[in-house]
Amino acid sequence: MKKIFILIMSLFLILGCDSGNSSDRVEEHIKKNLGNNPTKQQIEELLISGQVIYGSRPEEAKKYFEAAAKYDPRGAYALSDYYLEKEEYENFEKWAKQAAEGGDSRAQFNLGYYYDENSRLEEAKRWYIKAGEQGDVGAMLNLALLYENEKDEKKAEKWYLKAAEAGNAQAQYNLGIIYMENADFNKAEEWYLKAANQSHLSSYRALGYIYSEEEKYKEAEKWYLKALEMGDQSKEIYNNIGNLYFNINEFEKSLYFFEKALEKDSNNVTINCNILKVKKKLKDGSNTEKNEEKCNIK
């Protein structure tokens, strides 16, 4: 920390307040540091110097990064960031690739994302894998999503699992979906709970559904109501809660939530039939035999 402070003070002295000749002074500073065979400390000083002045003097910072990039992938990464901000994508790609090939996981992720966004999916996967193997959780998640879109469930599960075990709530939830689709409800519940413990909204609803199916209605109610508290205002949550209360014969509550679902989608046949079903239980005279037949209500 002391060394960094001294370096910052040195930079103020080198560059001064006047930007007129500061570019020349930067070049002198670089030459002095590099010499013929720069040490790790000298390269580190170049990187820190660039970072310190980047906000106010990005063009001069770029010179430090260019000098450092010859010896350290972090310099190339900093340059890729510089060009990305300027939306100069060819230069971004050039420097990101240099940094990525040098092992910088941030550059590997950024390159993967760049190729992903430009539908160069094989290249995206290649760089996501490299970043993921270095522990980049975002790369693991994006890689799993790519494999899921390609219907490669085994590879999707593999990378979701890596991201989930690293604590990513979205990966935990997506892993839960995979296990639900394969009727492995115990594993689905395990991962939904992990995601829910990180306040992942969709996991609340998913847990409510699992517990409803298992007829654990108190648990189901707990998670559905948590979803509501956290802001889930979807027709699905209202309809699911309506079904839950119907199943435990709390028909007034059931009707309330079915009607809330109907406000979200007034033409939804399932919700309309659910309302008829609960009104019949409440002996509401507004039902008609014709509508009951359409919904197969007896």
GROMACS .gro file of C-alpha atoms in nm:
model
  298
    1MET     CA    1   0.000   0.000   0.000
    2LYS     CA    2   0.285   0.235   0.087
    3LYS     CA    3   0.452   0.166  -0.249
    4ILE     CA    4   0.131   0.249  -0.436
    5PHE     CA    5   0.095   0.577  -0.245
    6ILE     CA    6   0.454   0.671  -0.329
    7LEU     CA    7   0.391   0.583  -0.694
    8ILE     CA    8   0.078   0.801  -0.708
    9MET     CA    9   0.266   1.095  -0.560
   10SER     CA   10   0.547   1.036  -0.811
   11LEU     CA   11   0.297   1.042  -1.096
   12PHE     CA   12   0.163   1.379  -0.985
   13LEU     CA   13   0.518   1.512  -0.990
   14ILE     CA   14   0.593   1.353  -1.329
   15LEU     CA   15   0.273   1.465  -1.500
   16GLY     CA   16   0.198   1.781  -1.310
   17CYS     CA   17  -0.125   1.968  -1.361
   18ASP     CA   18  -0.046   2.083  -1.713
   19SER     CA   19  -0.143   1.827  -1.975
   20GLY     CA   20   0.056   2.008  -2.246
   21ASN     CA   21   0.382   1.818  -2.208
   22SER     CA   22   0.252   1.529  -1.999
   23SER     CA   23   0.248   1.292  -2.296
   24ASP     CA   24   0.624   1.339  -2.340
   25ARG     CA   25   0.676   1.291  -1.968
   26VAL     CA   26   0.476   0.967  -1.979
   27GLU     CA   27   0.700   0.837  -2.258
   28GLU     CA   28   1.010   0.931  -2.059
   29HIS     CA   29   0.867   0.757  -1.753
   30ILE     CA   30   0.798   0.444  -1.958
   31LYS     CA   31   1.148   0.438  -2.109
   32LYS     CA   32   1.302   0.480  -1.766
   33ASN     CA   33   1.100   0.188  -1.628
   34LEU     CA   34   1.135  -0.052  -1.917
   35GLY     CA   35   1.501  -0.034  -2.005
   36ASN     CA   36   1.626  -0.350  -2.175
   37ASN     CA   37   1.503  -0.607  -1.928
   38PRO     CA   38   1.227  -0.472  -1.697
   39THR     CA   39   1.162  -0.638  -1.363
   40LYS     CA   40   0.819  -0.753  -1.247
   41GLN     CA   41   0.808  -0.453  -1.017
   42GLN     CA   42   0.874  -0.213  -1.305
   43ILE     CA   43   0.600  -0.374  -1.516
   44GLU     CA   44   0.365  -0.354  -1.217
   45GLU     CA   45   0.448   0.015  -1.188
   46LEU     CA   46   0.348   0.070  -1.551
   47LEU     CA   47   0.014  -0.103  -1.496
   48ILE     CA   48  -0.060   0.092  -1.179
   49SER     CA   49   0.045   0.419  -1.343
   50GLY     CA   50  -0.203   0.358  -1.625
   51GLN     CA   51  -0.481   0.271  -1.383
   52VAL     CA   52  -0.418   0.579  -1.168
   53ILE     CA   53  -0.451   0.828  -1.455
   54TYR     CA   54  -0.703   0.637  -1.668
   55GLY     CA   55  -1.007   0.832  -1.546
   56SER     CA   56  -0.863   1.175  -1.628
   57ARG     CA   57  -0.609   1.096  -1.902
   58PRO     CA   58  -0.712   0.779  -2.084
   59GLU     CA   59  -0.492   0.844  -2.389
   60GLU     CA   60  -0.181   0.871  -2.174
   61ALA     CA   61  -0.290   0.571  -1.967
   62LYS     CA   62  -0.312   0.377  -2.291
   63LYS     CA   63   0.062   0.431  -2.345
   64TYR     CA   64   0.137   0.269  -2.012
   65PHE     CA   65  -0.088  -0.025  -2.098
   66GLU     CA   66   0.073  -0.066  -2.441
   67ALA     CA   67   0.416  -0.078  -2.280
   68ALA     CA   68   0.304  -0.325  -2.013
   69ALA     CA   69   0.118  -0.543  -2.267
   70LYS     CA   70   0.449  -0.656  -2.417
   71TYR     CA   71   0.527  -0.833  -2.091
   72ASP     CA   72   0.201  -0.891  -1.902
   73PRO     CA   73  -0.149  -0.997  -2.020
   74ARG     CA   74  -0.303  -0.749  -1.777
   75GLY     CA   75  -0.175  -0.469  -1.999
   76ALA     CA   76  -0.349  -0.624  -2.298
   77TYR     CA   77  -0.667  -0.664  -2.090
   78ALA     CA   78  -0.657  -0.296  -1.993
   79LEU     CA   79  -0.621  -0.204  -2.361
   80SER     CA   80  -0.915  -0.427  -2.456
   81ASP     CA   81  -1.123  -0.244  -2.194
   82TYR     CA   82  -1.009   0.091  -2.334
   83TYR     CA   83  -1.117  -0.001  -2.688
   84LEU     CA   84  -1.441  -0.158  -2.569
   85GLU     CA   85  -1.539   0.171  -2.405
   86LYS     CA   86  -1.462   0.348  -2.734
   87GLU     CA   87  -1.665   0.083  -2.924
   88GLU     CA   88  -1.364   0.003  -3.142
   89TYR     CA   89  -1.444  -0.366  -3.159
   90GLU     CA   90  -1.163  -0.481  -3.387
   91ASN     CA   91  -0.904  -0.339  -3.151
   92PHE     CA   92  -1.099  -0.473  -2.854
   93GLU     CA   93  -1.092  -0.822  -3.004
   94LYS     CA   94  -0.721  -0.800  -3.086
   95TRP     CA   95  -0.616  -0.704  -2.733
   96ALA     CA   96  -0.871  -0.922  -2.556
   97LYS     CA   97  -0.740  -1.220  -2.753
   98GLN     CA   98  -0.382  -1.139  -2.657
   99ALA     CA   99  -0.478  -1.112  -2.289
  100ALA     CA  100  -0.696  -1.424  -2.307
  101GLU     CA  101  -0.419  -1.626  -2.469
  102GLY     CA  102  -0.193  -1.504  -2.189
  103GLY     CA  103  -0.433  -1.655  -1.936
  104ASP     CA  104  -0.632  -1.352  -1.817
  105SER     CA  105  -0.972  -1.495  -1.717
  106ARG     CA  106  -1.146  -1.155  -1.741
  107ALA     CA  107  -1.040  -1.124  -2.104
  108GLN     CA  108  -1.143  -1.484  -2.170
  109PHE     CA  109  -1.492  -1.410  -2.035
  110ASN     CA  110  -1.520  -1.082  -2.226
  111LEU     CA  111  -1.408  -1.248  -2.548
  112GLY     CA  112  -1.654  -1.533  -2.493
  113TYR     CA  113  -1.934  -1.283  -2.434
  114TYR     CA  114  -1.836  -1.081  -2.742
  115TYR     CA  115  -1.851  -1.391  -2.961
  116ASP     CA  116  -2.172  -1.505  -2.792
  117GLU     CA  117  -2.341  -1.173  -2.871
  118ASN     CA  118  -2.221  -1.198  -3.231
  119SER     CA  119  -2.345  -1.558  -3.274
  120ARG     CA  120  -1.993  -1.699  -3.308
  121LEU     CA  121  -2.091  -1.971  -3.067
  122GLU     CA  122  -1.804  -2.217  -3.106
  123GLU     CA  123  -1.554  -1.940  -3.033
  124ALA     CA  124  -1.771  -1.822  -2.744
  125LYS     CA  125  -1.772  -2.171  -2.594
  126ARG     CA  126  -1.396  -2.203  -2.632
  127TRP     CA  127  -1.328  -1.889  -2.430
  128TYR     CA  128  -1.605  -1.947  -2.176
  129ILE     CA  129  -1.453  -2.290  -2.107
  130LYS     CA  130  -1.108  -2.138  -2.051
  131ALA     CA  131  -1.251  -1.874  -1.816
  132GLY     CA  132  -1.473  -2.129  -1.643
  133GLU     CA  133  -1.178  -2.357  -1.581
  134GLN     CA  134  -1.015  -2.066  -1.399
  135GLY     CA  135  -1.320  -2.025  -1.176
  136ASP     CA  136  -1.510  -1.749  -1.359
  137VAL     CA  137  -1.869  -1.818  -1.249
  138GLY     CA  138  -2.025  -1.592  -1.514
  139ALA     CA  139  -1.849  -1.795  -1.783
  140MET     CA  140  -1.977  -2.121  -1.630
  141LEU     CA  141  -2.334  -1.990  -1.631
  142ASN     CA  142  -2.321  -1.854  -1.987
  143LEU     CA  143  -2.164  -2.176  -2.110
  144ALA     CA  144  -2.443  -2.379  -1.949
  145LEU     CA  145  -2.702  -2.153  -2.116
  146LEU     CA  146  -2.537  -2.208  -2.455
  147TYR     CA  147  -2.543  -2.585  -2.411
  148GLU     CA  148  -2.903  -2.572  -2.290
  149ASN     CA  149  -3.004  -2.380  -2.602
  150GLU     CA  150  -2.832  -2.651  -2.807
  151LYS     CA  151  -3.031  -2.919  -2.615
  152ASP     CA  152  -2.707  -3.068  -2.481
  153GLU     CA  153  -2.846  -3.140  -2.136
  154LYS     CA  154  -2.545  -3.327  -1.998
  155LYS     CA  155  -2.302  -3.044  -2.071
  156ALA     CA  156  -2.554  -2.784  -1.955
  157GLU     CA  157  -2.597  -2.972  -1.627
  158LYS     CA  158  -2.218  -3.003  -1.585
  159TRP     CA  159  -2.160  -2.628  -1.611
  160TYR     CA  160  -2.472  -2.529  -1.416
  161LEU     CA  161  -2.347  -2.759  -1.140
  162LYS     CA  162  -2.003  -2.592  -1.137
  163ALA     CA  163  -2.161  -2.245  -1.119
  164ALA     CA  164  -2.418  -2.360  -0.862
  165GLU     CA  165  -2.150  -2.510  -0.639
  166ALA     CA  166  -1.964  -2.179  -0.664
  167GLY     CA  167  -2.276  -2.012  -0.521
  168ASN     CA  168  -2.448  -1.864  -0.828
  169ALA     CA  169  -2.821  -1.842  -0.750
  170GLN     CA  170  -2.936  -1.837  -1.113
  171ALA     CA  171  -2.737  -2.154  -1.185
  172GLN     CA  172  -2.885  -2.317  -0.874
  173TYR     CA  173  -3.235  -2.233  -0.996
  174ASN     CA  174  -3.168  -2.352  -1.352
  175LEU     CA  175  -3.022  -2.675  -1.215
  176GLY     CA  176  -3.342  -2.719  -1.015
  177ILE     CA  177  -3.543  -2.688  -1.338
  178ILE     CA  178  -3.334  -2.960  -1.504
  179TYR     CA  179  -3.394  -3.195  -1.211
  180MET     CA  180  -3.767  -3.111  -1.207
  181GLU     CA  181  -3.795  -3.194  -1.576
  182ASN     CA  182  -3.628  -3.528  -1.503
  183ALA     CA  183  -3.864  -3.592  -1.208
  184ASP     CA  184  -3.579  -3.582  -0.956
  185PHE     CA  185  -3.774  -3.375  -0.705
  186ASN     CA  186  -3.533  -3.419  -0.414
  187LYS     CA  187  -3.242  -3.270  -0.609
  188ALA     CA  188  -3.467  -2.999  -0.752
  189GLU     CA  189  -3.578  -2.905  -0.401
  190GLU     CA  190  -3.216  -2.901  -0.279
  191TRP     CA  191  -3.104  -2.651  -0.543
  192TYR     CA  192  -3.419  -2.438  -0.530
  193LEU     CA  193  -3.363  -2.402  -0.154
  194LYS     CA  194  -3.003  -2.292  -0.207
  195ALA     CA  195  -3.116  -2.030  -0.459
  196ALA     CA  196  -3.407  -1.921  -0.239
  197ASN     CA  197  -3.167  -1.869   0.051
  198GLN     CA  198  -3.003  -1.608  -0.173
  199SER     CA  199  -3.341  -1.435  -0.228
  200HIS     CA  200  -3.384  -1.573  -0.581
  201LEU     CA  201  -3.747  -1.487  -0.656
  202SER     CA  202  -3.837  -1.759  -0.906
  203SER     CA  203  -3.707  -2.022  -0.664
  204TYR     CA  204  -3.973  -1.921  -0.411
  205ARG     CA  205  -4.245  -1.998  -0.661
  206ALA     CA  206  -4.075  -2.323  -0.765
  207LEU     CA  207  -4.056  -2.441  -0.403
  208GLY     CA  208  -4.420  -2.352  -0.352
  209TYR     CA  209  -4.508  -2.568  -0.652
  210ILE     CA  210  -4.301  -2.866  -0.531
  211TYR     CA  211  -4.453  -2.857  -0.183
  212SER     CA  212  -4.805  -2.821  -0.326
  213GLU     CA  213  -4.749  -3.130  -0.541
  214GLU     CA  214  -4.629  -3.315  -0.230
  215GLU     CA  215  -4.936  -3.187  -0.041
  216LYS     CA  216  -4.714  -3.004   0.208
  217TYR     CA  217  -4.949  -2.710   0.195
  218LYS     CA  218  -4.811  -2.508   0.487
  219GLU     CA  219  -4.463  -2.515   0.334
  220ALA     CA  220  -4.608  -2.432  -0.007
  221GLU     CA  221  -4.800  -2.137   0.136
  222LYS     CA  222  -4.485  -2.009   0.309
  223TRP     CA  223  -4.285  -1.998  -0.016
  224TYR     CA  224  -4.566  -1.864  -0.234
  225LEU     CA  225  -4.627  -1.580   0.011
  226LYS     CA  226  -4.253  -1.505   0.020
  227ALA     CA  227  -4.267  -1.473  -0.359
  228LEU     CA  228  -4.551  -1.222  -0.326
  229GLU     CA  229  -4.363  -1.026  -0.059
  230MET     CA  230  -4.059  -1.010  -0.287
  231GLY     CA  231  -4.265  -0.862  -0.570
  232ASP     CA  232  -4.384  -1.155  -0.782
  233GLN     CA  233  -4.710  -1.024  -0.930
  234SER     CA  234  -4.744  -1.280  -1.208
  235LYS     CA  235  -5.065  -1.459  -1.303
  236GLU     CA  236  -4.884  -1.786  -1.228
  237ILE     CA  237  -4.820  -1.702  -0.863
  238TYR     CA  238  -5.179  -1.589  -0.808
  239ASN     CA  239  -5.321  -1.893  -0.985
  240ASN     CA  240  -5.091  -2.129  -0.791
  241ILE     CA  241  -5.193  -1.976  -0.458
  242GLY     CA  242  -5.558  -1.999  -0.564
  243ASN     CA  243  -5.511  -2.370  -0.632
  244LEU     CA  244  -5.336  -2.419  -0.298
  245TYR     CA  245  -5.623  -2.265  -0.101
  246PHE     CA  246  -5.876  -2.458  -0.309
  247ASN     CA  247  -5.701  -2.783  -0.216
  248ILE     CA  248  -5.727  -2.705   0.157
  249ASN     CA  249  -6.091  -2.589   0.124
  250GLU     CA  250  -6.023  -2.221   0.193
  251PHE     CA  251  -6.251  -2.115  -0.090
  252GLU     CA  252  -6.281  -1.743  -0.011
  253LYS     CA  253  -5.903  -1.705  -0.023
  254SER     CA  254  -5.890  -1.925  -0.330
  255LEU     CA  255  -6.139  -1.704  -0.515
  256TYR     CA  256  -5.948  -1.390  -0.417
  257PHE     CA  257  -5.624  -1.517  -0.570
  258PHE     CA  258  -5.789  -1.660  -0.882
  259GLU     CA  259  -5.948  -1.319  -0.942
  260LYS     CA  260  -5.608  -1.153  -0.896
  261ALA     CA  261  -5.473  -1.393  -1.161
  262LEU     CA  262  -5.764  -1.303  -1.390
  263GLU     CA  263  -5.672  -0.933  -1.364
  264LYS     CA  264  -5.340  -1.026  -1.526
  265ASP     CA  265  -5.495  -1.231  -1.808
  266SER     CA  266  -5.871  -1.194  -1.845
  267ASN     CA  267  -5.896  -1.434  -2.140
  268ASN     CA  268  -5.708  -1.720  -1.978
  269VAL     CA  269  -5.932  -2.027  -1.999
  270THR     CA  270  -5.768  -2.212  -1.708
  271ILE     CA  271  -5.806  -1.917  -1.471
  272ASN     CA  272  -6.168  -1.856  -1.575
  273CYS     CA  273  -6.246  -2.223  -1.517
  274ASN     CA  274  -6.075  -2.212  -1.178
  275ILE     CA  275  -6.300  -1.922  -1.080
  276LEU     CA  276  -6.610  -2.117  -1.187
  277LYS     CA  277  -6.484  -2.418  -0.993
  278VAL     CA  278  -6.441  -2.225  -0.667
  279LYS     CA  279  -6.769  -2.035  -0.713
  280LYS     CA  280  -6.949  -2.366  -0.743
  281LYS     CA  281  -6.797  -2.467  -0.408
  282LEU     CA  282  -6.916  -2.136  -0.263
  283LYS     CA  283  -7.257  -2.195  -0.425
  284ASP     CA  284  -7.232  -1.864  -0.609
  285GLY     CA  285  -7.538  -1.829  -0.833
  286SER     CA  286  -7.347  -1.653  -1.111
  287ASN     CA  287  -7.228  -1.984  -1.262
  288THR     CA  288  -7.404  -2.112  -1.568
  289GLU     CA  289  -7.440  -2.474  -1.672
  290LYS     CA  290  -7.298  -2.390  -2.015
  291ASN     CA  291  -6.973  -2.255  -1.868
  292GLU     CA  292  -6.949  -2.546  -1.626
  293GLU     CA  293  -6.974  -2.792  -1.914
  294LYS     CA  294  -6.704  -2.605  -2.106
  295CYS     CA  295  -6.474  -2.634  -1.804
  296ASN     CA  296  -6.580  -2.994  -1.735
  297ILE     CA  297  -6.698  -2.899  -1.385
  298LYS     CA  298  -6.932  -3.150  -1.223
   0.00000   0.00000   0.00000
